[in-house]
Short mmCIF file of C-alpha atoms and ligand atoms in Angstrom, two decimals:
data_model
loop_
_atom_site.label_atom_id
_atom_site.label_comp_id
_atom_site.label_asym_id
_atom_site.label_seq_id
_atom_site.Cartn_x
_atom_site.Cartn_y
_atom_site.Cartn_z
CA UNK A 140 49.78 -16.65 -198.07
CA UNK A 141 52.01 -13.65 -198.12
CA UNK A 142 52.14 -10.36 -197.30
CA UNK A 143 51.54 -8.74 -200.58
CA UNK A 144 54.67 -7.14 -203.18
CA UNK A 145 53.46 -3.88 -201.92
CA UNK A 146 54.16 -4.12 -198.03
CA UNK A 147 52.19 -3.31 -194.98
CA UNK A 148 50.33 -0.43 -196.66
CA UNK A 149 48.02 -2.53 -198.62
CA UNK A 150 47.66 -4.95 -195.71
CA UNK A 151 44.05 -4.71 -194.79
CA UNK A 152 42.15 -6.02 -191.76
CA UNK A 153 40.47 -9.09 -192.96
CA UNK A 154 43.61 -10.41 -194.30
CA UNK A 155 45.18 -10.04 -190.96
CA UNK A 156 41.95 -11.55 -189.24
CA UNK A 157 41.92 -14.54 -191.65
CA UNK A 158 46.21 -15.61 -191.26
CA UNK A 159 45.83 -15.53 -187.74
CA UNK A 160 42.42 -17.90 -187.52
CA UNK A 161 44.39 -19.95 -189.68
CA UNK A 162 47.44 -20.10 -187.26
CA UNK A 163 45.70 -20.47 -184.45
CA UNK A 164 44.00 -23.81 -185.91
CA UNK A 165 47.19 -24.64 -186.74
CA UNK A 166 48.75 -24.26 -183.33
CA UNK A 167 46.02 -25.47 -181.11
CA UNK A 168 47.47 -28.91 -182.89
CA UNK A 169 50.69 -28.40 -181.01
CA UNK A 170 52.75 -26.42 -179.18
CA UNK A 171 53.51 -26.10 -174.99
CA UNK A 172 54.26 -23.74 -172.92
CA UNK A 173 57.72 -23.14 -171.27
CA UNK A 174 57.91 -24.62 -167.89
CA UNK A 175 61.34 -23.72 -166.57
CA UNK A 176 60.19 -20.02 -165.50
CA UNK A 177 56.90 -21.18 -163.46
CA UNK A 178 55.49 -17.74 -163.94
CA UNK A 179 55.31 -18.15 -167.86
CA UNK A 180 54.24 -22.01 -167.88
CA UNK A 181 50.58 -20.23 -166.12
CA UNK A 182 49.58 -18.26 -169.11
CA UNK A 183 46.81 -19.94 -170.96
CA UNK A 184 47.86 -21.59 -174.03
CA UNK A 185 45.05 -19.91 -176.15
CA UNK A 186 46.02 -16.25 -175.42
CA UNK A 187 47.13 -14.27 -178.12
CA UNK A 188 47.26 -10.60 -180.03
CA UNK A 189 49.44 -9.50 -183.02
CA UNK A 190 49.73 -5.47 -183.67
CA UNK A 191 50.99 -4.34 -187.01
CA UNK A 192 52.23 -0.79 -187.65
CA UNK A 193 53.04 1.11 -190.66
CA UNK A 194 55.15 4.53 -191.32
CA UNK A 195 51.67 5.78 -192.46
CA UNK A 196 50.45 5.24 -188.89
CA UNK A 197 48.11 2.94 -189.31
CA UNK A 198 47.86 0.29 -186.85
CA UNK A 199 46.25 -3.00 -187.65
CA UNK A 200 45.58 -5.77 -184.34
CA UNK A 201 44.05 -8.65 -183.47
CA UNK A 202 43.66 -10.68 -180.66
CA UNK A 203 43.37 -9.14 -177.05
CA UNK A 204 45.91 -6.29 -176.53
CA UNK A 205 45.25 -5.92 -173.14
CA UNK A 206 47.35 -9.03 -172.25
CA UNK A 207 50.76 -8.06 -171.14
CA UNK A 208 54.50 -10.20 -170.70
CA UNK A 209 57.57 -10.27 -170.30
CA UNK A 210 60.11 -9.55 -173.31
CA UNK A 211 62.28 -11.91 -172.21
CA UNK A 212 64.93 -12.65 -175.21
CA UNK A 213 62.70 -9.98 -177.36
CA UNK A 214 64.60 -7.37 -175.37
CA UNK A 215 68.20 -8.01 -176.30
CA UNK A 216 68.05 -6.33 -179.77
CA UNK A 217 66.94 -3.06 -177.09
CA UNK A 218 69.93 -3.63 -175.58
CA UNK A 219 72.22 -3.65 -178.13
CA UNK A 220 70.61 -0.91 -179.56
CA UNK A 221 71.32 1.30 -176.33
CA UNK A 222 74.45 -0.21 -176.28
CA UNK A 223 75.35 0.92 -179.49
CA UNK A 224 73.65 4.64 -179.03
CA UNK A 225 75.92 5.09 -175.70
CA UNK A 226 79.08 3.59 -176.78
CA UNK A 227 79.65 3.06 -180.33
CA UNK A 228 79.93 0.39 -182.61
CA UNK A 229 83.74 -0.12 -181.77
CA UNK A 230 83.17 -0.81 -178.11
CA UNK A 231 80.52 -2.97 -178.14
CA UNK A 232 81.54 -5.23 -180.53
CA UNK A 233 85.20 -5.90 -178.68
CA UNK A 234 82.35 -7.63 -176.14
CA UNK A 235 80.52 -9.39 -178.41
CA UNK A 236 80.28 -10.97 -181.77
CA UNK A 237 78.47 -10.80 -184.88
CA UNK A 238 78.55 -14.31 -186.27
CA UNK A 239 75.24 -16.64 -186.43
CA UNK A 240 75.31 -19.82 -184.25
CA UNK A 241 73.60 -23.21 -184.62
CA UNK A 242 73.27 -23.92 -181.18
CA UNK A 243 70.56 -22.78 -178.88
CA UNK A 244 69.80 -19.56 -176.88
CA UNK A 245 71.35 -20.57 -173.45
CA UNK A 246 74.68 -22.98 -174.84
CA UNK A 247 77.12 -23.27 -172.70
CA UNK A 248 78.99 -25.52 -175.18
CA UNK A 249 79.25 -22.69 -177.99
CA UNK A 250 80.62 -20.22 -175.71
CA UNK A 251 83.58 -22.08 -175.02
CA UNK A 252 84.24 -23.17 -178.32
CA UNK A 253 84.53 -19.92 -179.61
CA UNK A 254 87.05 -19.06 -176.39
CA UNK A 255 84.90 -17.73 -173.82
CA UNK A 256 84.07 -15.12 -176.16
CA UNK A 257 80.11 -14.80 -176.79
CA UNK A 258 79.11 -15.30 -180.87
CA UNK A 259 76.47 -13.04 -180.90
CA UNK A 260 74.44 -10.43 -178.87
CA UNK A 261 71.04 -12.38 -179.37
CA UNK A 262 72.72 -15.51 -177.31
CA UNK A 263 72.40 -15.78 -173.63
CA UNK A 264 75.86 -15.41 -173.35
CA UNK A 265 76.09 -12.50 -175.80
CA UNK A 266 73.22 -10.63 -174.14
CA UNK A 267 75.09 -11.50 -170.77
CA UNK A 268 78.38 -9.80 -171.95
CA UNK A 269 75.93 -6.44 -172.86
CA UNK A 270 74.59 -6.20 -169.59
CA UNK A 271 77.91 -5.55 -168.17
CA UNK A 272 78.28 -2.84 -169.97
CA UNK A 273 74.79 -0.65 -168.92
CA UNK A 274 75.76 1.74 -167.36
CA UNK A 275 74.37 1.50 -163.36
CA UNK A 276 75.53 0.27 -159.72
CA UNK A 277 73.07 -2.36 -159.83
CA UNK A 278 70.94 -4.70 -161.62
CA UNK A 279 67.49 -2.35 -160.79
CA UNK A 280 69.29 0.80 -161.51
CA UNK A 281 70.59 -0.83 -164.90
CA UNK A 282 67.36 -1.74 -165.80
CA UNK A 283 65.86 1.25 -164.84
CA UNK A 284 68.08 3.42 -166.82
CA UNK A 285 67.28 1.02 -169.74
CA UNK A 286 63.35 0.87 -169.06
CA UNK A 287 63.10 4.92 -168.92
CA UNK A 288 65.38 5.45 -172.09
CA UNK A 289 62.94 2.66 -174.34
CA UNK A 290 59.89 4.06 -172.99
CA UNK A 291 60.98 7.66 -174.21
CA UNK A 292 62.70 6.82 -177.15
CA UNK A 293 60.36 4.35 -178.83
CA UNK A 294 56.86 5.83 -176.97
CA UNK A 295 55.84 2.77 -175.16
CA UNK A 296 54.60 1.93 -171.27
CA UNK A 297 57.02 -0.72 -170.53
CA UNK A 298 57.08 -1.81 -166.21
CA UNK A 299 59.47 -4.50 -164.50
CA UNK A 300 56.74 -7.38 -164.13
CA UNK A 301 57.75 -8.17 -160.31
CA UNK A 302 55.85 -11.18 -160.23
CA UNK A 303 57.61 -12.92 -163.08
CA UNK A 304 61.30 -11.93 -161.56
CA UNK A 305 59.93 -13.20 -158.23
CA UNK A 306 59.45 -16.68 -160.99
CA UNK A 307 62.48 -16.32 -162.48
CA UNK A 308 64.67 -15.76 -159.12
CA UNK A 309 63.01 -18.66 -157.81
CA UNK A 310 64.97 -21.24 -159.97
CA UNK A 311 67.99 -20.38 -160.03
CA UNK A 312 69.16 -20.40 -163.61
CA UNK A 313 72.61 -22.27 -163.28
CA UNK A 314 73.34 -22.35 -167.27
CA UNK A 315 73.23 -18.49 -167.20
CA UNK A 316 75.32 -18.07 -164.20
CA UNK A 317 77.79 -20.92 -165.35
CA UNK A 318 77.97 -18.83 -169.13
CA UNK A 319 78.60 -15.31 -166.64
CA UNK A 320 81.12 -17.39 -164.65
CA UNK A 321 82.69 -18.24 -168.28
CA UNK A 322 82.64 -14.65 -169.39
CA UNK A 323 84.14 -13.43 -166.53
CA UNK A 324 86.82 -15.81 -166.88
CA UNK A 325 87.55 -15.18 -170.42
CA UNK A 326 87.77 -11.22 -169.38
CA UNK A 327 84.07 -10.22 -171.43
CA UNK A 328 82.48 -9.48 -168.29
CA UNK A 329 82.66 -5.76 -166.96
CA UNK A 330 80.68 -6.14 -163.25
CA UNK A 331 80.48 -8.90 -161.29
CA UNK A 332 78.92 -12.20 -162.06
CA UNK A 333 75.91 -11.08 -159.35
CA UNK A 334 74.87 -7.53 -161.22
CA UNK A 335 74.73 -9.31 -164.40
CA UNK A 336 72.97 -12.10 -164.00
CA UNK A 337 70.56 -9.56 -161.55
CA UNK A 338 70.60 -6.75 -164.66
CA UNK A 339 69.94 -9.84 -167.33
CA UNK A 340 66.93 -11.34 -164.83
CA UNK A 341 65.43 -7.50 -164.43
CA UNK A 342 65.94 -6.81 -168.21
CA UNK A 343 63.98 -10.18 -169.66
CA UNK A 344 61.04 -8.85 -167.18
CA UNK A 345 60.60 -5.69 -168.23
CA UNK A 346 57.01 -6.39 -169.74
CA UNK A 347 53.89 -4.54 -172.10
CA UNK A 348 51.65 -5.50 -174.44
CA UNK A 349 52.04 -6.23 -178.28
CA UNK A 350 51.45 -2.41 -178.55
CA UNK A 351 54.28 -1.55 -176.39
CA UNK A 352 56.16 -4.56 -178.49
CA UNK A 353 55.47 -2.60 -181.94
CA UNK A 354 56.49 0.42 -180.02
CA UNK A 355 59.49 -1.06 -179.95
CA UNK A 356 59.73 -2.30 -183.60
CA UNK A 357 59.41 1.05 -184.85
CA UNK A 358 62.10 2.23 -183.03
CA UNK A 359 64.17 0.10 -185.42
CA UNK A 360 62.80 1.71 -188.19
CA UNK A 361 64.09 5.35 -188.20
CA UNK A 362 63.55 8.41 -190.34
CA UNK A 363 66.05 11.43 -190.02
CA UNK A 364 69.08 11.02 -187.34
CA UNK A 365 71.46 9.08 -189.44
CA UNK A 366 73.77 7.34 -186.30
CA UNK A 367 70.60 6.01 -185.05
CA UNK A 368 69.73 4.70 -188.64
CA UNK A 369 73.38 2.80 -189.11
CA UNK A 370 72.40 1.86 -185.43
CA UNK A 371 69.37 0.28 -186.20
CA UNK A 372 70.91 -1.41 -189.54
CA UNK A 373 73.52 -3.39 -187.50
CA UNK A 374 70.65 -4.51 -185.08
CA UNK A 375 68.56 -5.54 -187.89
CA UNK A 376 71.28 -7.27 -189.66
CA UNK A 377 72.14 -9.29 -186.40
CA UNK A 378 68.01 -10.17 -185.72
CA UNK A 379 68.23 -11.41 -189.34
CA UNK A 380 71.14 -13.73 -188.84
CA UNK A 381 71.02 -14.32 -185.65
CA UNK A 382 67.38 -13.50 -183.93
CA UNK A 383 65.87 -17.05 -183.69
CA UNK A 384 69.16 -18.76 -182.80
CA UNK A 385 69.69 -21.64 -184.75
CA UNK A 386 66.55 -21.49 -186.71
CA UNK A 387 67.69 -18.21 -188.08
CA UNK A 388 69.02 -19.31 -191.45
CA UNK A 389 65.41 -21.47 -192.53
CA UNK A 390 63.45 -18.71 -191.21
CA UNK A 391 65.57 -15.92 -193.03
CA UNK A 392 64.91 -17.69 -195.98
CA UNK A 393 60.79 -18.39 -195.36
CA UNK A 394 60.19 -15.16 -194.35
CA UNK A 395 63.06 -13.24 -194.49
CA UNK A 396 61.97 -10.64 -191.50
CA UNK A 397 64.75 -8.95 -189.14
CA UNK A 398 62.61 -11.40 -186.12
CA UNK A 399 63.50 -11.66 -182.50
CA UNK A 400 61.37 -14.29 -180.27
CA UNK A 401 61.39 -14.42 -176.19
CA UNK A 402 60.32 -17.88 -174.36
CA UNK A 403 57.51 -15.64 -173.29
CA UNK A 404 56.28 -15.96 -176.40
CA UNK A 405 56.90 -12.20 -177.80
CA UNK A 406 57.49 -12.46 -181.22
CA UNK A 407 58.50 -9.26 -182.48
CA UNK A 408 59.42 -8.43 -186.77
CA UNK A 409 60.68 -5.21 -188.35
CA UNK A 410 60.05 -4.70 -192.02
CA UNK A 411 62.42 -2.51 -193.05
CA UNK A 412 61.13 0.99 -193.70
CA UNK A 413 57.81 -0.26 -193.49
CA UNK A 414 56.72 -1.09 -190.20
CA UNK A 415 56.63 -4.12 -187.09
CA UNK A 416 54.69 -6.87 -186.42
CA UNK A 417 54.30 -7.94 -182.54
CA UNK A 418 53.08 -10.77 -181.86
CA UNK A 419 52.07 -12.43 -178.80
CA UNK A 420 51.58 -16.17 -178.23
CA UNK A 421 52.67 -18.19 -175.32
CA UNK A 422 52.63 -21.23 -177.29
CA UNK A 423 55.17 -21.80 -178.70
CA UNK A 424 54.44 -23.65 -182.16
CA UNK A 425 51.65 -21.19 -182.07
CA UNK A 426 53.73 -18.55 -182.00
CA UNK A 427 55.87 -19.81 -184.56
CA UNK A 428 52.71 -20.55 -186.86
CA UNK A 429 51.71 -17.54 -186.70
CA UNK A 430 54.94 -15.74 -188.65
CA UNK A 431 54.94 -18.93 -191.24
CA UNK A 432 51.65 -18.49 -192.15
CA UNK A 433 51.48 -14.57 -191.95
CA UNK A 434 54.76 -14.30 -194.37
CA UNK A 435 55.51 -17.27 -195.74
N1 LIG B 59 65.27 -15.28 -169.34
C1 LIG B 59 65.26 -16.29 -170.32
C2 LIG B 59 66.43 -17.24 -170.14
O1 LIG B 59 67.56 -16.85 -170.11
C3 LIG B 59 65.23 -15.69 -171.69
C4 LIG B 59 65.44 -16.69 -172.78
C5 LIG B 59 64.62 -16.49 -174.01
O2 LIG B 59 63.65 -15.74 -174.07
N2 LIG B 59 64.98 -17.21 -175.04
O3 LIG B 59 66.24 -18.39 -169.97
#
């Protein structure tokens, strides 16, 4: 099936209904949860809720949309963004990269073959570099800043889901710490190995629901201020080629969607000058399902 020639504005609700009935049958034949963060691997398997927004305003959904998570990774195109809004183009990207990678979201390995300095800003070790750079004393003050500036600028409720950073400090996660240690080495990092991994931890927390997740995708999909637009171009560019880590380049050419995914199972899609599509699915073939058989 695919989403017709004409875009979201001739997407109607039964079509929507029908692609995700048909990706949830296809899912339910797959697909686990995470179980590294102990907080996500309780969600039930089964939950899930898509929103789809046009320019026009119209919002199609499906699903429950009272469930809310945790971004996780489907916050680090937000932080670039800010990132990019505060600083400029030219600053961030003497942190950071803009090259795709095929290896996955948390390698250690592809950092240091590319000299300690991260590949891209939807990597671990990217998105690590960026959150030395927020402006704040701490990691809640850094993520606060962050929080208040999304929830103004893109009209969403996002909160810092305690409960899941309470999960996620409980393991300590030694491949992100041992990619900060290798930052900091290499001279990317700007605050100490403890804020950032703290600010990064706080950041992937901050949690909504798939409304608050197309809140978010419309941000990237400006009308008027022209720095924000070449803003949101270079983030859209990078979610293309770099969004789903190493599945990027098969995906860009299924679907061909600007898409970032979180282990959560956020799902989020711009269409360019059209609209988002957030998606929520804690499984994770589910999850993936659900794009292929919505826009493939
Ligand atoms: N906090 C998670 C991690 O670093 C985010 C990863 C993700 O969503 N891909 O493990």
């Amino acid at each position: 099936m695919k989403v017709p020639s004409t875009g979201l504005q001739s997407l109607t609700q039964s079509q929507l209904d029908a692609w995700v009935m048909q990706a949830q049958i296809h899912a339910r034949s797959g697909g686990k949860l995470p179980d590294y963060i102990p907080g996500l691997a309780e969600a039930d398997p089964d939950w899930l809720a898509v929103q789809i927004r046009n320019v026009n305003g119209d919002i199609y959904t499906s699903g429950d949309l009272t469930l809310s998570f945790p971004l996780m990774s489907a916050v680090k195109p937000f932080v670039l963004l800010y990132l990019l809004e505060q600083l400029g183009a030219e600053r961030v990207f003497d942190h950071v990269g803009m090259l795709p990678s095929d290896r996955p979201f948390n390698s250690l390995a592809q950092l240091r073959a590319y000299e300690g300095f991260p590949r891209n800003s939807m990597l671990n070790s990217g998105a690590i570099a960026l959150m030395s750079l927020l402006p704040g004393t701490d990691g809640s003050s850094r993520c606060e800043n962050l929080r208040q500036w999304l929830n103004k600028n893109a009209d969403c409720h996002l909160f810092l889901d305690e409960l899941i950073l309470e999960s996620v400090r409980s393991l300590q996660n030694e491949t992100n710490i041992a990619i900060a240690r290798e930052l900091a080495d290499s001279g990317y990092l700007q605050a100490s190995v403890a804020v950032t991994i703290d600010t990064y931890n706080q950041l992937c927390c901050l949690a909504g629901t798939v409304g608050d997740l197309a809140s978010l995708g419309m941000l990237l999909v400006p009308f008027g201020d022209r720095v924000l637009a070449e803003n949101c171009r270079i983030v859209k560019a990078l979610m293309t080629t770099c969004g789903l880590y190493e599945r990027s380049g098969s995906f860009a050419v299924q679907v061909g969607l600007p898409t970032k995914s979180g282990v959560s199972g956020a799902l989020l899609s711009v269409v360019p000058g059209e609209g988002a599509i957030a998606c929520y699915s804690p499984r994770s073939m589910q999850q993936e399902t659900l794009s292929r058989v919505c826009f493939c």
